[in-house]
Coordinates of C-alpha atoms in Angstrom, one line a residue:
Chain O
M1 CA 9.4 37.4 36.6
G2 CA 6.9 35.5 38.7
E3 CA 6.6 33.1 35.7
V4 CA 10.2 31.9 36.0
V5 CA 9.8 31.3 39.7
G6 CA 6.6 29.5 39.0
E7 CA 8.4 27.0 36.9
R8 CA 10.8 26.1 39.7
R9 CA 8.5 26.0 42.7
T10 CA 5.3 24.1 42.3
G11 CA 4.3 23.0 45.8
G12 CA 3.9 24.8 49.2
L13 CA 3.0 28.4 49.6
W14 CA 3.8 29.3 46.0
G15 CA 1.5 26.6 44.8
R16 CA -1.4 28.1 46.7
L17 CA -0.5 31.7 45.7
R18 CA 0.0 31.0 42.0
L19 CA -3.6 31.3 41.0
P20 CA -4.4 34.6 42.7
V21 CA -1.1 36.0 41.5
G22 CA -1.9 34.9 38.0
V23 CA -5.3 36.6 38.1
A24 CA -3.7 39.8 39.6
I25 CA -1.2 39.8 36.7
G26 CA -4.1 39.2 34.4
I27 CA -5.6 42.6 35.5
A28 CA -2.4 44.3 34.6
T29 CA -2.1 42.6 31.2
A30 CA -5.8 43.5 30.6
A31 CA -4.9 47.1 31.1
V32 CA -2.0 46.8 28.6
E33 CA -4.4 45.1 26.2
L34 CA -7.0 47.9 26.6
A35 CA -4.3 50.4 25.7
F36 CA -3.2 48.3 22.7
L37 CA -6.8 47.9 21.5
A38 CA -7.4 51.7 21.8
V39 CA -4.2 52.5 19.8
A40 CA -5.1 49.8 17.2
A41 CA -8.6 51.2 16.8
A42 CA -7.2 54.7 16.4
A43 CA -4.7 53.5 13.8
F44 CA -7.4 51.6 11.9
S45 CA -9.6 54.7 11.8
V46 CA -6.7 56.8 10.5
R47 CA -6.1 54.2 7.9
V48 CA -9.3 55.2 6.1
F49 CA -7.7 58.6 5.3
A50 CA -4.3 57.2 4.4
P51 CA -4.7 53.9 2.6
A52 CA -1.0 53.7 1.9
A53 CA -0.4 53.1 5.6
S54 CA -3.0 50.4 6.0
R55 CA -0.7 47.4 5.4
R56 CA 1.8 48.8 7.9
V57 CA -0.9 49.2 10.5
A58 CA -2.1 45.7 9.9
A59 CA 1.4 44.3 10.2
L60 CA 2.1 46.2 13.4
T61 CA -1.2 45.2 14.9
G62 CA -0.4 41.6 14.0
R63 CA 3.1 41.8 15.5
Y64 CA 2.1 43.4 18.8
G65 CA -1.1 41.5 19.1
G66 CA 0.9 38.3 18.7
R67 CA 3.3 39.4 21.4
L68 CA 0.4 40.0 23.8
V69 CA -1.2 36.7 22.9
R70 CA 2.0 34.9 23.6
M71 CA 2.4 36.7 26.9
E72 CA -1.1 35.6 27.9
H73 CA -0.3 32.1 26.8
R74 CA 2.7 32.0 29.1
R75 CA 0.7 33.5 32.0
L76 CA -2.1 30.9 31.6
T77 CA 0.2 27.9 31.3
R78 CA 2.6 28.8 34.0
L79 CA 0.5 30.6 36.6
L80 CA -3.0 29.3 36.0
A81 CA -1.7 25.8 35.2
A82 CA -3.8 25.5 32.0
A83 CA -2.8 22.3 30.3
D84 CA -2.9 21.7 26.5
L85 CA -3.7 25.2 25.4
P86 CA -3.6 25.7 21.6
A87 CA -0.3 27.1 20.4
P88 CA -0.5 30.9 20.2
N89 CA 1.1 31.2 16.8
A90 CA -1.6 29.4 14.8
V91 CA -4.1 32.2 14.9
T92 CA -5.0 35.0 12.5
T93 CA -4.6 38.6 13.5
R94 CA -8.4 39.1 13.5
R95 CA -8.8 36.3 16.0
Q96 CA -6.0 37.6 18.2
V97 CA -7.6 41.0 18.4
G98 CA -10.9 39.3 19.2
Y99 CA -9.3 37.3 22.0
L100 CA -7.6 40.4 23.4
A101 CA -10.9 42.3 23.4
A102 CA -12.6 39.4 25.2
R103 CA -9.8 39.3 27.8
L104 CA -11.0 42.7 29.0
L105 CA -13.9 40.8 30.8
P106 CA -11.8 38.6 33.1
G107 CA -9.5 41.6 33.5
T108 CA -12.4 43.8 34.7
L109 CA -13.8 41.1 36.9
G110 CA -10.4 40.5 38.4
L111 CA -10.1 44.2 39.2
L112 CA -13.5 44.1 40.8
A113 CA -12.7 41.0 42.9
Y114 CA -9.4 42.5 44.2
A115 CA -11.1 45.8 44.9
V116 CA -13.7 44.1 47.0
L117 CA -10.9 42.1 48.7
G118 CA -9.2 45.4 49.5
V119 CA -12.3 46.9 51.0
G120 CA -12.7 43.7 53.0
V121 CA -9.2 43.9 54.3
V122 CA -9.7 47.5 55.4
L123 CA -13.0 46.6 57.1
A124 CA -11.3 43.6 58.8
G125 CA -8.6 46.0 60.0
I126 CA -11.2 48.3 61.5
V127 CA -13.0 45.4 63.2
L128 CA -9.7 44.1 64.5
S129 CA -8.6 47.4 66.0
A130 CA -12.0 47.9 67.6
A131 CA -11.8 44.4 69.1
V132 CA -8.3 45.1 70.4
R133 CA -9.5 48.2 72.0
G134 CA -12.4 46.3 73.6
E135 CA -15.1 48.3 71.9
L136 CA -16.8 45.1 70.6
T137 CA -18.6 42.3 72.6
V138 CA -17.4 38.8 72.2
L139 CA -20.6 37.9 70.3
D140 CA -20.1 40.9 67.9
T141 CA -16.5 39.9 67.3
L142 CA -17.5 36.3 66.5
S143 CA -20.3 37.4 64.2
Q144 CA -18.0 39.8 62.4
I145 CA -15.4 37.1 61.9
A146 CA -18.0 34.7 60.6
V147 CA -19.3 37.3 58.1
G148 CA -15.8 38.2 57.1
A149 CA -14.8 34.5 56.6
V150 CA -17.8 33.9 54.3
L151 CA -17.1 37.0 52.3
L152 CA -13.4 36.0 52.0
L153 CA -14.4 32.6 50.8
L154 CA -16.7 34.1 48.2
N155 CA -13.9 36.3 47.1
V156 CA -11.5 33.4 46.8
Q157 CA -14.1 31.5 44.8
A158 CA -14.6 34.5 42.5
V159 CA -10.9 34.7 41.8
A160 CA -10.8 30.9 41.0
S161 CA -13.8 31.4 38.6
I162 CA -12.1 34.3 36.9
A163 CA -9.1 32.1 36.3
A164 CA -11.3 29.4 34.9
L165 CA -13.0 32.0 32.6
D166 CA -9.6 33.2 31.5
I167 CA -8.5 29.7 30.5
R168 CA -11.8 28.9 28.8
L169 CA -11.6 32.1 26.7
A170 CA -8.1 31.3 25.5
R171 CA -9.1 27.7 24.7
R172 CA -12.2 28.8 22.8
L173 CA -10.9 31.8 21.0
L174 CA -7.3 30.6 20.2
G175 CA -8.2 27.0 19.5
P176 CA -8.8 25.8 15.9
G177 CA -11.9 27.4 14.5
S178 CA -14.5 25.2 12.8
R179 CA -12.9 26.1 9.5
A180 CA -9.4 25.1 10.6
E181 CA -11.0 21.9 12.0
L182 CA -12.6 21.2 8.6
T183 CA -9.4 21.8 6.7
R184 CA -7.6 19.4 9.1
R185 CA -10.3 16.8 8.5
V186 CA -10.2 17.2 4.7
H187 CA -6.4 16.8 4.8
E188 CA -6.8 13.6 7.0
L189 CA -9.4 12.2 4.6
T190 CA -7.3 12.9 1.5
T191 CA -4.4 11.2 3.1
S192 CA -6.4 8.1 4.1
R193 CA -8.1 7.9 0.7
A194 CA -4.7 7.9 -1.0
G195 CA -3.6 5.3 1.5
V196 CA -6.6 3.1 0.8
I197 CA -6.0 3.2 -3.0
A198 CA -2.3 2.3 -2.4
A199 CA -3.4 -0.6 -0.1
V200 CA -5.9 -1.9 -2.6
D201 CA -3.4 -1.8 -5.4
A202 CA -0.9 -3.6 -3.2
E203 CA -3.5 -6.2 -2.5
R204 CA -4.4 -6.7 -6.1
Q205 CA -0.7 -7.1 -6.9
R206 CA -0.6 -9.8 -4.3
I207 CA -3.6 -11.5 -5.8
E208 CA -2.1 -11.3 -9.3
R209 CA 1.1 -13.0 -7.9
D210 CA -1.0 -15.7 -6.2
L211 CA -2.8 -16.4 -9.4
H212 CA 0.1 -16.3 -11.8
D213 CA 2.8 -17.8 -9.7
G214 CA 0.6 -20.3 -8.0
L215 CA -2.6 -21.4 -9.8
Q216 CA -1.5 -20.7 -13.4
Q217 CA 1.7 -22.6 -13.0
R218 CA -0.2 -25.5 -11.5
L219 CA -2.7 -25.6 -14.4
V220 CA 0.1 -25.4 -17.0
A221 CA 1.9 -28.2 -15.3
L222 CA -1.4 -30.1 -15.3
G223 CA -1.7 -29.4 -19.0
M224 CA 1.7 -30.8 -19.6
L225 CA 0.9 -33.9 -17.6
L226 CA -2.2 -34.5 -19.7
G227 CA -0.2 -33.9 -22.9
R228 CA 2.3 -36.5 -21.8
A229 CA -0.5 -38.9 -21.0
R230 CA -1.8 -38.5 -24.6
R231 CA 1.6 -39.0 -26.1
A232 CA 2.4 -42.0 -23.9
R233 CA 3.0 -45.2 -25.8
D234 CA 1.7 -47.8 -23.4
A235 CA -1.6 -48.0 -21.4
D236 CA 0.1 -48.4 -18.0
R237 CA 2.0 -45.2 -18.4
T238 CA -1.1 -43.4 -19.6
H239 CA -3.0 -44.6 -16.6
A240 CA -0.3 -43.5 -14.2
L241 CA -0.1 -40.1 -15.7
L242 CA -3.8 -39.7 -15.6
T243 CA -4.0 -40.7 -11.9
Q244 CA -1.4 -38.0 -11.2
A245 CA -3.3 -35.5 -13.2
H246 CA -6.4 -36.2 -11.3
E247 CA -4.6 -35.6 -8.0
D248 CA -3.2 -32.4 -9.3
V249 CA -6.7 -31.1 -10.2
Q250 CA -7.7 -31.6 -6.6
R251 CA -4.7 -29.6 -5.5
A252 CA -5.5 -26.8 -8.0
I253 CA -9.0 -26.6 -6.7
E254 CA -7.7 -26.3 -3.1
E255 CA -5.3 -23.6 -4.2
L256 CA -8.1 -21.7 -6.0
R257 CA -10.2 -21.8 -2.9
E258 CA -7.3 -20.4 -0.8
V259 CA -6.7 -17.6 -3.2
A260 CA -10.4 -16.8 -3.2
W261 CA -10.5 -16.8 0.6
R262 CA -7.5 -14.4 0.7
V263 CA -9.3 -12.0 -1.6
Y264 CA -12.4 -12.0 0.7
P265 CA -13.3 -14.3 3.6
S266 CA -16.7 -15.3 2.5
A267 CA -17.3 -17.1 5.8
L268 CA -17.9 -13.6 7.3
D269 CA -21.2 -13.6 5.4
G270 CA -22.7 -16.2 7.8
N271 CA -20.4 -16.3 10.9
D272 CA -19.2 -13.6 13.2
L273 CA -15.6 -12.6 13.5
G274 CA -14.8 -14.9 16.4
E275 CA -16.0 -18.0 14.6
V276 CA -14.2 -17.1 11.3
L277 CA -11.0 -16.5 13.2
A278 CA -11.5 -19.9 14.9
I279 CA -11.6 -21.5 11.5
V280 CA -8.4 -19.7 10.5
A281 CA -6.8 -20.7 13.8
R282 CA -7.5 -24.3 13.1
G283 CA -5.5 -24.1 9.9
A284 CA -2.7 -22.1 11.4
A285 CA 0.8 -23.5 11.9
V286 CA 1.0 -22.1 15.5
P287 CA -1.4 -22.7 18.4
V288 CA -3.8 -19.8 18.6
R289 CA -6.0 -18.8 21.5
I290 CA -8.9 -16.6 20.7
R291 CA -11.1 -14.5 23.0
C292 CA -13.7 -12.6 21.2
D293 CA -16.1 -10.6 23.4
L294 CA -18.3 -8.4 21.3
P295 CA -21.8 -7.7 22.7
V296 CA -23.0 -6.3 19.3
R297 CA -21.8 -7.5 15.9
P298 CA -19.8 -4.7 14.4
D299 CA -20.1 -3.4 10.8
R300 CA -19.0 -5.7 8.0
Q301 CA -16.1 -3.4 7.0
V302 CA -14.9 -3.3 10.6
E303 CA -15.0 -7.1 10.8
T304 CA -13.2 -7.5 7.5
V305 CA -10.4 -5.1 8.5
L306 CA -10.0 -6.9 11.8
Y307 CA -10.0 -10.2 10.0
F308 CA -7.2 -9.2 7.7
V309 CA -5.1 -7.7 10.6
A310 CA -5.5 -10.9 12.6
C311 CA -4.6 -13.1 9.6
E312 CA -1.5 -11.0 8.7
A313 CA -0.3 -11.1 12.3
L314 CA -0.9 -14.8 12.5
T315 CA 1.0 -15.4 9.3
N316 CA 3.9 -13.2 10.4
A317 CA 4.0 -15.0 13.8
A318 CA 4.1 -18.4 12.1
K319 CA 6.4 -17.5 9.3
H320 CA 9.0 -15.1 10.7
A321 CA 8.7 -15.0 14.5
A322 CA 9.0 -18.7 15.4
A323 CA 6.2 -18.2 17.9
T324 CA 4.8 -21.1 20.0
L325 CA 1.6 -19.4 21.0
V326 CA -0.5 -16.5 19.6
T327 CA -3.3 -14.9 21.6
V328 CA -6.0 -12.9 19.9
D329 CA -8.1 -10.7 22.2
I330 CA -11.1 -8.8 20.9
G331 CA -13.3 -6.5 23.0
V332 CA -15.1 -3.2 23.3
Q333 CA -14.1 -0.3 25.5
D334 CA -15.3 3.3 25.5
G335 CA -16.7 3.2 22.0
W336 CA -13.7 1.5 20.5
I337 CA -13.3 -2.0 19.3
R338 CA -9.9 -3.2 20.4
M339 CA -8.1 -6.2 18.9
R340 CA -4.8 -7.3 20.4
V341 CA -2.8 -10.0 18.7
H342 CA 0.2 -11.1 20.8
D343 CA 2.8 -13.7 20.1
D344 CA 5.7 -15.0 22.1
G345 CA 8.1 -15.1 19.1
V346 CA 11.4 -13.4 18.4
G347 CA 9.9 -10.0 17.4
G348 CA 11.5 -7.7 14.9
A349 CA 8.3 -7.1 12.8
E350 CA 8.6 -4.1 10.6
P351 CA 5.6 -1.8 10.8
T352 CA 6.6 0.0 7.6
G353 CA 6.8 -3.4 5.7
R354 CA 4.3 -3.9 2.9
G355 CA 1.8 -6.1 4.7
L356 CA 1.6 -4.1 7.9
S357 CA 1.6 -0.7 6.4
G358 CA -1.2 -1.7 4.0
L359 CA -3.2 -2.8 7.0
A360 CA -2.4 0.4 8.8
R361 CA -3.9 2.3 5.9
R362 CA -7.0 0.2 5.8
V363 CA -7.5 0.7 9.6
A364 CA -6.9 4.5 9.2
A365 CA -9.6 4.6 6.5
L366 CA -12.1 3.6 9.2
D367 CA -10.7 6.3 11.5
G368 CA -8.9 3.7 13.5
R369 CA -5.3 3.1 14.7
L370 CA -2.9 0.3 14.3
L371 CA 0.0 0.0 16.7
V372 CA 2.8 -2.5 16.3
T373 CA 5.3 -3.1 19.1
S374 CA 7.9 -5.7 18.2
P375 CA 11.3 -5.2 19.8
T376 CA 14.1 -7.4 18.5
G377 CA 14.0 -10.6 20.6
G378 CA 10.2 -10.3 21.0
P379 CA 7.4 -10.5 21.9
T380 CA 5.3 -8.9 19.2
T381 CA 2.0 -7.1 19.9
V382 CA -0.3 -5.8 17.2
L383 CA -3.1 -3.6 18.5
A384 CA -5.9 -2.5 16.2
E385 CA -8.4 0.1 17.4
L386 CA -11.5 1.0 15.5
P387 CA -14.3 3.3 16.6
C388 CA -17.8 1.8 16.9
D389 CA -21.2 3.3 17.6
Chain F
M1 CA 18.5 -32.7 -28.3
R2 CA 20.5 -31.4 -25.3
L3 CA 18.7 -28.7 -23.3
V4 CA 19.1 -26.4 -20.4
L5 CA 15.9 -25.2 -18.6
A6 CA 15.4 -22.1 -16.5
E7 CA 12.1 -21.7 -14.6
D8 CA 11.6 -20.5 -11.1
S9 CA 8.4 -22.5 -10.3
T10 CA 9.6 -25.9 -9.1
L11 CA 6.3 -27.4 -10.3
L12 CA 6.8 -26.3 -13.9
R13 CA 10.5 -27.0 -13.9
E14 CA 9.9 -30.6 -12.8
G15 CA 7.0 -30.9 -15.3
L16 CA 9.1 -29.7 -18.2
T17 CA 12.0 -31.9 -17.3
R18 CA 9.8 -35.0 -17.2
L19 CA 8.0 -34.0 -20.4
L20 CA 11.3 -33.5 -22.3
A21 CA 12.7 -36.8 -20.8
D22 CA 9.7 -38.6 -22.1
E23 CA 10.5 -37.3 -25.5
D24 CA 14.1 -38.7 -25.3
H25 CA 15.6 -35.2 -24.9
E26 CA 18.5 -34.8 -22.6
V27 CA 18.0 -32.1 -19.9
L28 CA 21.6 -31.1 -18.9
A29 CA 20.5 -28.7 -16.2
A30 CA 17.2 -27.3 -14.8
V31 CA 17.8 -24.0 -12.9
G32 CA 15.7 -21.4 -11.0
T33 CA 17.5 -18.1 -11.7
A34 CA 18.8 -16.1 -14.6
D35 CA 22.4 -16.1 -13.3
Q36 CA 22.4 -19.9 -12.9
L37 CA 21.1 -20.2 -16.5
V38 CA 24.0 -18.2 -18.0
E39 CA 26.4 -20.2 -15.9
A40 CA 24.9 -23.6 -16.8
V41 CA 24.9 -22.7 -20.5
G42 CA 28.6 -21.7 -20.3
R43 CA 29.4 -25.0 -18.6
S44 CA 27.4 -27.5 -20.6
R45 CA 26.9 -25.8 -24.0
P46 CA 23.4 -27.2 -24.9
D47 CA 21.7 -27.2 -28.3
V48 CA 18.7 -25.3 -27.0
V49 CA 17.8 -23.2 -23.9
V50 CA 14.3 -22.9 -22.6
T51 CA 13.8 -20.0 -20.3
D52 CA 11.0 -18.1 -18.5
V53 CA 11.0 -14.3 -18.7
R54 CA 10.0 -13.4 -15.2
M55 CA 12.6 -14.9 -12.9
P56 CA 14.7 -14.1 -9.9
P57 CA 16.6 -12.0 -8.9
T58 CA 14.3 -9.0 -9.8
H59 CA 11.3 -11.0 -11.1
T60 CA 11.0 -8.7 -14.1
D61 CA 12.7 -9.6 -17.4
D62 CA 15.8 -11.3 -16.0
G63 CA 15.2 -14.4 -18.1
L64 CA 14.9 -12.4 -21.3
R65 CA 18.1 -10.5 -20.6
A66 CA 19.9 -13.8 -19.9
A67 CA 18.6 -15.2 -23.3
L68 CA 19.9 -12.1 -25.1
E69 CA 23.3 -12.6 -23.4
I70 CA 23.3 -16.3 -24.4
R71 CA 22.6 -15.4 -28.0
R72 CA 25.4 -12.9 -28.0
R73 CA 28.0 -15.2 -26.3
W74 CA 27.1 -18.5 -27.9
P75 CA 25.4 -17.6 -31.2
D76 CA 24.7 -21.2 -32.2
T77 CA 22.6 -22.0 -29.2
G78 CA 18.9 -22.0 -29.9
V79 CA 16.8 -20.0 -27.4
L80 CA 13.1 -20.5 -26.6
V81 CA 11.7 -17.8 -24.3
L82 CA 8.5 -18.4 -22.4
S83 CA 6.5 -15.4 -21.4
Q84 CA 3.6 -14.8 -19.0
Y85 CA 2.1 -12.1 -21.3
V86 CA 2.5 -11.2 -24.9
E87 CA 5.1 -8.4 -24.9
R88 CA 5.7 -7.1 -28.3
R89 CA 8.9 -5.4 -27.0
Y90 CA 10.3 -8.7 -25.8
A91 CA 9.7 -10.5 -29.1
G92 CA 11.2 -7.5 -31.0
R93 CA 14.4 -7.6 -28.9
L94 CA 14.8 -11.3 -29.3
L95 CA 14.5 -11.2 -33.1
A96 CA 16.3 -7.9 -33.5
D97 CA 19.8 -9.0 -34.7
R98 CA 19.0 -12.4 -36.3
P99 CA 15.7 -14.3 -36.4
E100 CA 17.4 -17.7 -36.6
G101 CA 17.2 -20.3 -33.8
V102 CA 15.0 -18.3 -31.6
G103 CA 11.4 -18.7 -30.2
Y104 CA 9.0 -16.7 -28.2
L105 CA 6.0 -18.5 -26.7
L106 CA 3.3 -17.7 -24.2
K107 CA 4.0 -19.8 -21.1
D108 CA 0.5 -21.4 -21.2
R109 CA 1.5 -22.8 -24.6
V110 CA 3.6 -25.4 -22.9
A111 CA 0.3 -27.2 -21.9
Q112 CA -0.3 -27.7 -25.6
V113 CA 2.5 -30.3 -25.6
D114 CA 2.5 -31.0 -29.4
D115 CA 2.8 -27.3 -30.3
F116 CA 5.4 -26.8 -27.7
L117 CA 7.6 -29.7 -28.9
D118 CA 7.1 -28.6 -32.5
A119 CA 8.3 -25.1 -31.6
L120 CA 11.3 -26.5 -29.8
D121 CA 12.2 -28.7 -32.8
R122 CA 12.1 -25.6 -35.1
V123 CA 14.3 -23.5 -32.8
A124 CA 16.8 -26.4 -32.5
A125 CA 16.9 -26.7 -36.3
G126 CA 17.8 -23.0 -36.5
G127 CA 14.3 -21.9 -37.3
T128 CA 11.9 -19.4 -35.7
A129 CA 8.9 -20.1 -33.4
L130 CA 6.7 -17.2 -32.6
D131 CA 3.6 -17.6 -30.5
P132 CA 0.4 -17.5 -32.6
E133 CA -0.9 -14.8 -30.2
V134 CA 2.1 -12.6 -30.9
V135 CA 1.6 -13.1 -34.6
R136 CA -2.2 -12.6 -34.3
Q137 CA -1.5 -9.2 -32.7
V138 CA 1.1 -8.4 -35.4
V139 CA -1.2 -9.3 -38.2
A140 CA -4.3 -7.7 -36.6
G141 CA -2.3 -4.6 -35.9
S142 CA -0.8 -4.5 -39.4
E143 CA -4.2 -4.1 -41.0
R144 CA -4.0 -0.4 -40.1
Q145 CA -0.6 -0.1 -41.7
D146 CA 0.3 0.1 -45.3
P147 CA 1.6 -2.1 -47.0
F148 CA 0.1 -4.8 -44.8
G149 CA -3.3 -3.4 -45.6
R150 CA -3.0 -4.6 -49.2
L151 CA -2.9 -8.3 -48.2
T152 CA -5.9 -10.4 -48.9
P153 CA -7.5 -12.4 -46.0
R154 CA -5.9 -15.6 -47.3
E155 CA -2.5 -14.0 -47.6
R156 CA -2.9 -12.8 -44.0
D157 CA -3.6 -16.4 -43.0
V158 CA -0.4 -17.5 -44.7
L159 CA 1.6 -14.7 -43.2
H160 CA 0.2 -15.7 -39.8
E161 CA 1.5 -19.2 -40.2
M162 CA 4.7 -18.2 -41.9
A163 CA 5.5 -15.7 -39.1
Q164 CA 5.3 -18.4 -36.5
G165 CA 8.2 -20.0 -38.3
H166 CA 6.4 -22.8 -40.2
T167 CA 7.7 -24.1 -43.6
N168 CA 5.6 -24.0 -46.7
L169 CA 4.9 -27.7 -46.4
A170 CA 3.7 -27.3 -42.8
I171 CA 1.6 -24.2 -43.8
A172 CA -0.1 -26.2 -46.6
Q173 CA -1.0 -29.0 -44.2
R174 CA -2.3 -26.6 -41.5
L175 CA -4.4 -24.5 -44.0
H176 CA -5.5 -27.6 -46.0
V177 CA -4.2 -26.2 -49.3
S178 CA -1.6 -27.4 -51.8
Q179 CA 2.0 -26.5 -51.3
S180 CA 2.1 -24.6 -54.6
A181 CA -0.8 -22.5 -53.5
V182 CA 1.1 -21.6 -50.4
E183 CA 4.2 -20.7 -52.5
K184 CA 2.0 -18.5 -54.7
H185 CA 0.7 -16.6 -51.6
V186 CA 4.1 -16.3 -50.1
N187 CA 5.5 -14.7 -53.3
A188 CA 2.5 -12.3 -53.3
I189 CA 3.2 -11.3 -49.7
F190 CA 6.9 -10.7 -50.4
D191 CA 5.9 -8.6 -53.4
K192 CA 3.5 -6.5 -51.4
L193 CA 5.9 -6.0 -48.5
D194 CA 8.8 -5.2 -50.9
L195 CA 10.8 -8.2 -49.8
A196 CA 10.9 -9.9 -53.2
H197 CA 14.6 -9.0 -53.8
T198 CA 15.8 -10.0 -50.3
T199 CA 17.2 -13.5 -50.3
G200 CA 17.5 -16.1 -47.6
Y201 CA 15.2 -17.7 -45.1
S202 CA 15.0 -14.6 -42.9
R203 CA 12.9 -12.6 -45.2
R204 CA 9.9 -14.7 -44.0
I205 CA 10.5 -13.2 -40.6
L206 CA 11.4 -9.7 -41.8
A207 CA 7.7 -9.1 -42.5
V208 CA 7.1 -9.6 -38.8
L209 CA 10.1 -7.8 -37.7
R210 CA 9.0 -4.8 -39.7
Y211 CA 6.1 -4.6 -37.4
L212 CA 7.8 -5.5 -34.1
G213 CA 10.5 -3.0 -34.9
T214 CA 8.1 -0.1 -35.0

C-alpha cells in the first residue's frame, strides 16, 4: 500500500521516510522469498522421484518467481527511487531464482540494521528515563547523547547502503547478461550491414543514372555533331560544327570529373575535411559558413561519411529549401565527432527520403546517429554524430 | 520524310532535330514523354517515329509501349526505337506481329550518323532495321541451337546482315562479294531454316524472329 502513497507524495516527511520504509519492506519480502526458495528447492528435489511433475514444477516456479521479481521491481522503483531498472519480464526463470536468492543478503542485513536500531531505541529510552529521574550527571547525559547520535548516524548510513546494495543487485542480476548483450549487438550489426548494402546499391544506381542520363547522352550528342560535321557540304559549316564539338568535349570532361567526384571525393586524400568542404562550399549555390574544429584528423571512413552528409544537406538546402545561408559546424565532444548542418530555408526535409535514409544507414554502420529536424516552414538541422577514439 | 521524335534528354533531342534538319527531313514534333509522343503522332501523322525506350513517366519501358501502341493504331507509321541496352525481349515484342517498318537500335548508334540515317531510311521504306549488336547476339546465341548450327560461317555473316534488314545488293557491297553469291547463301539459309516455302520479304526476318520468340 505504501507504494501507491509513494507515487503521490514525493517531498516532505514521506520523501525522507521512503528509503527506510523501502528497506523495512525489503526485510519482509526477503522472508517471503526465503519461503518461496525453500518450497521451490523441496519441489525440485521431489521432481527427481516424479519426473512427470517436473515441467509443472518449473512452470510454477517461473510464475511465482516472476511475481516476486515484479514485486521487488515495484518496491525498488517506487520506494528506493531506482531509475532505469531493467524490465522484470525479460529474465529467465533461472536468473530470477538466482536474484531472489541473492536478495536474502540485503534482507538479512536490513533485519540486522533494524534490530540494532531497536536495541539503540531501548537503550536511548533507558538513558532518557535515568536522565529525567536525575540519576545522570550533565556530563554523562551529554556523552550518552553524543554516542547515541553517532550510532544512529551509522545506522542510517547502514540502511542507505543496504538500499544501494539492493538496487545494485537488481541491476546486475536482472539486467541483460553478456549473452543477451551479444545477441543484441549481433542483431544491430546484421541490421546495419543490410542497411549498408542497400545504401551502396542506391548509390550505384545513382551513379548509373549520372553516367547514362548525363555523360552518355552528351557523348552521343557529340558523336552526332561530329557526324554532321563530316556530312556537311561546305567548309564554313564544317568549321562551325567542329568548334561546337570542341566546346562539348570540354563540357563532357567537366561532367565526367563531377561524376567521379560524386563517387568519391579524391580531395580527401590530401586535404582534411574542413578544406574539402570549403572547396565544396565555393561551388555551392548558397552561401556556406564552415567551422571545423577537429584537434585530431579522424579516420578516413568517418571523414568520408561526414563529407557525404554535408554534401547531401547542402544540395537539399540549395535545391529544395530556398535557403540563404547554410552553416556547417564540426567539433569533438565526449568522444563523439558532431557535425551540425543548419540552413535557414523552408524546411520539410523528409528523413525517410532516399538520400537521407541512405546516409543514415551509412552513419549507423559506423555506430553513429543521424538526426534530421526539419519542420515545415523551416529551419532544417541535420546532426550527424560518430564515435571517435 | 516527316518525323516525330521522342527523347527525354534535351541535349539529344536537340541534337537529333538538328541532324535530321541537316538531312532535309521535316521534324513535326520533338517531345520528352511517352504520352506526348502518342498524342503528337495522332495529331500530325508522321511517316516515321523515333523514340527512346526509357522515358518519363516511369523511366522504364514507356517509350517502347508507346511505340507498340502507335504500331497498333497507325499501322503504316514506321517506328524506330532507340534503346540504352540490348534487350532481346524489346526487339521480340516490336517484331512480333509484323516485321515491316520497324527498327530497334542501340542508342549509341545514333552517333554513327551514316548507319543511323541508313536505318531510318529502311524503316521509312517499310523495311526492318535491327541493331548489329542485337543480331550479333542472335547469331552468336543461335550457334547452340539446331537448325542454326548447320549454317556455315559465311552463311552466318549473310544472316547477320540480312537480319539487320539489308537488301541483297547492300549485303553484297558490305561483304565485298557478288550479288549472286549473296542470293546463293540466302537460299541456303532459307533451306536450312525450313523457310524455303514461305513467301514474301518477311521470311528474311522470320529467321531472327524464330530466335527472339524463344
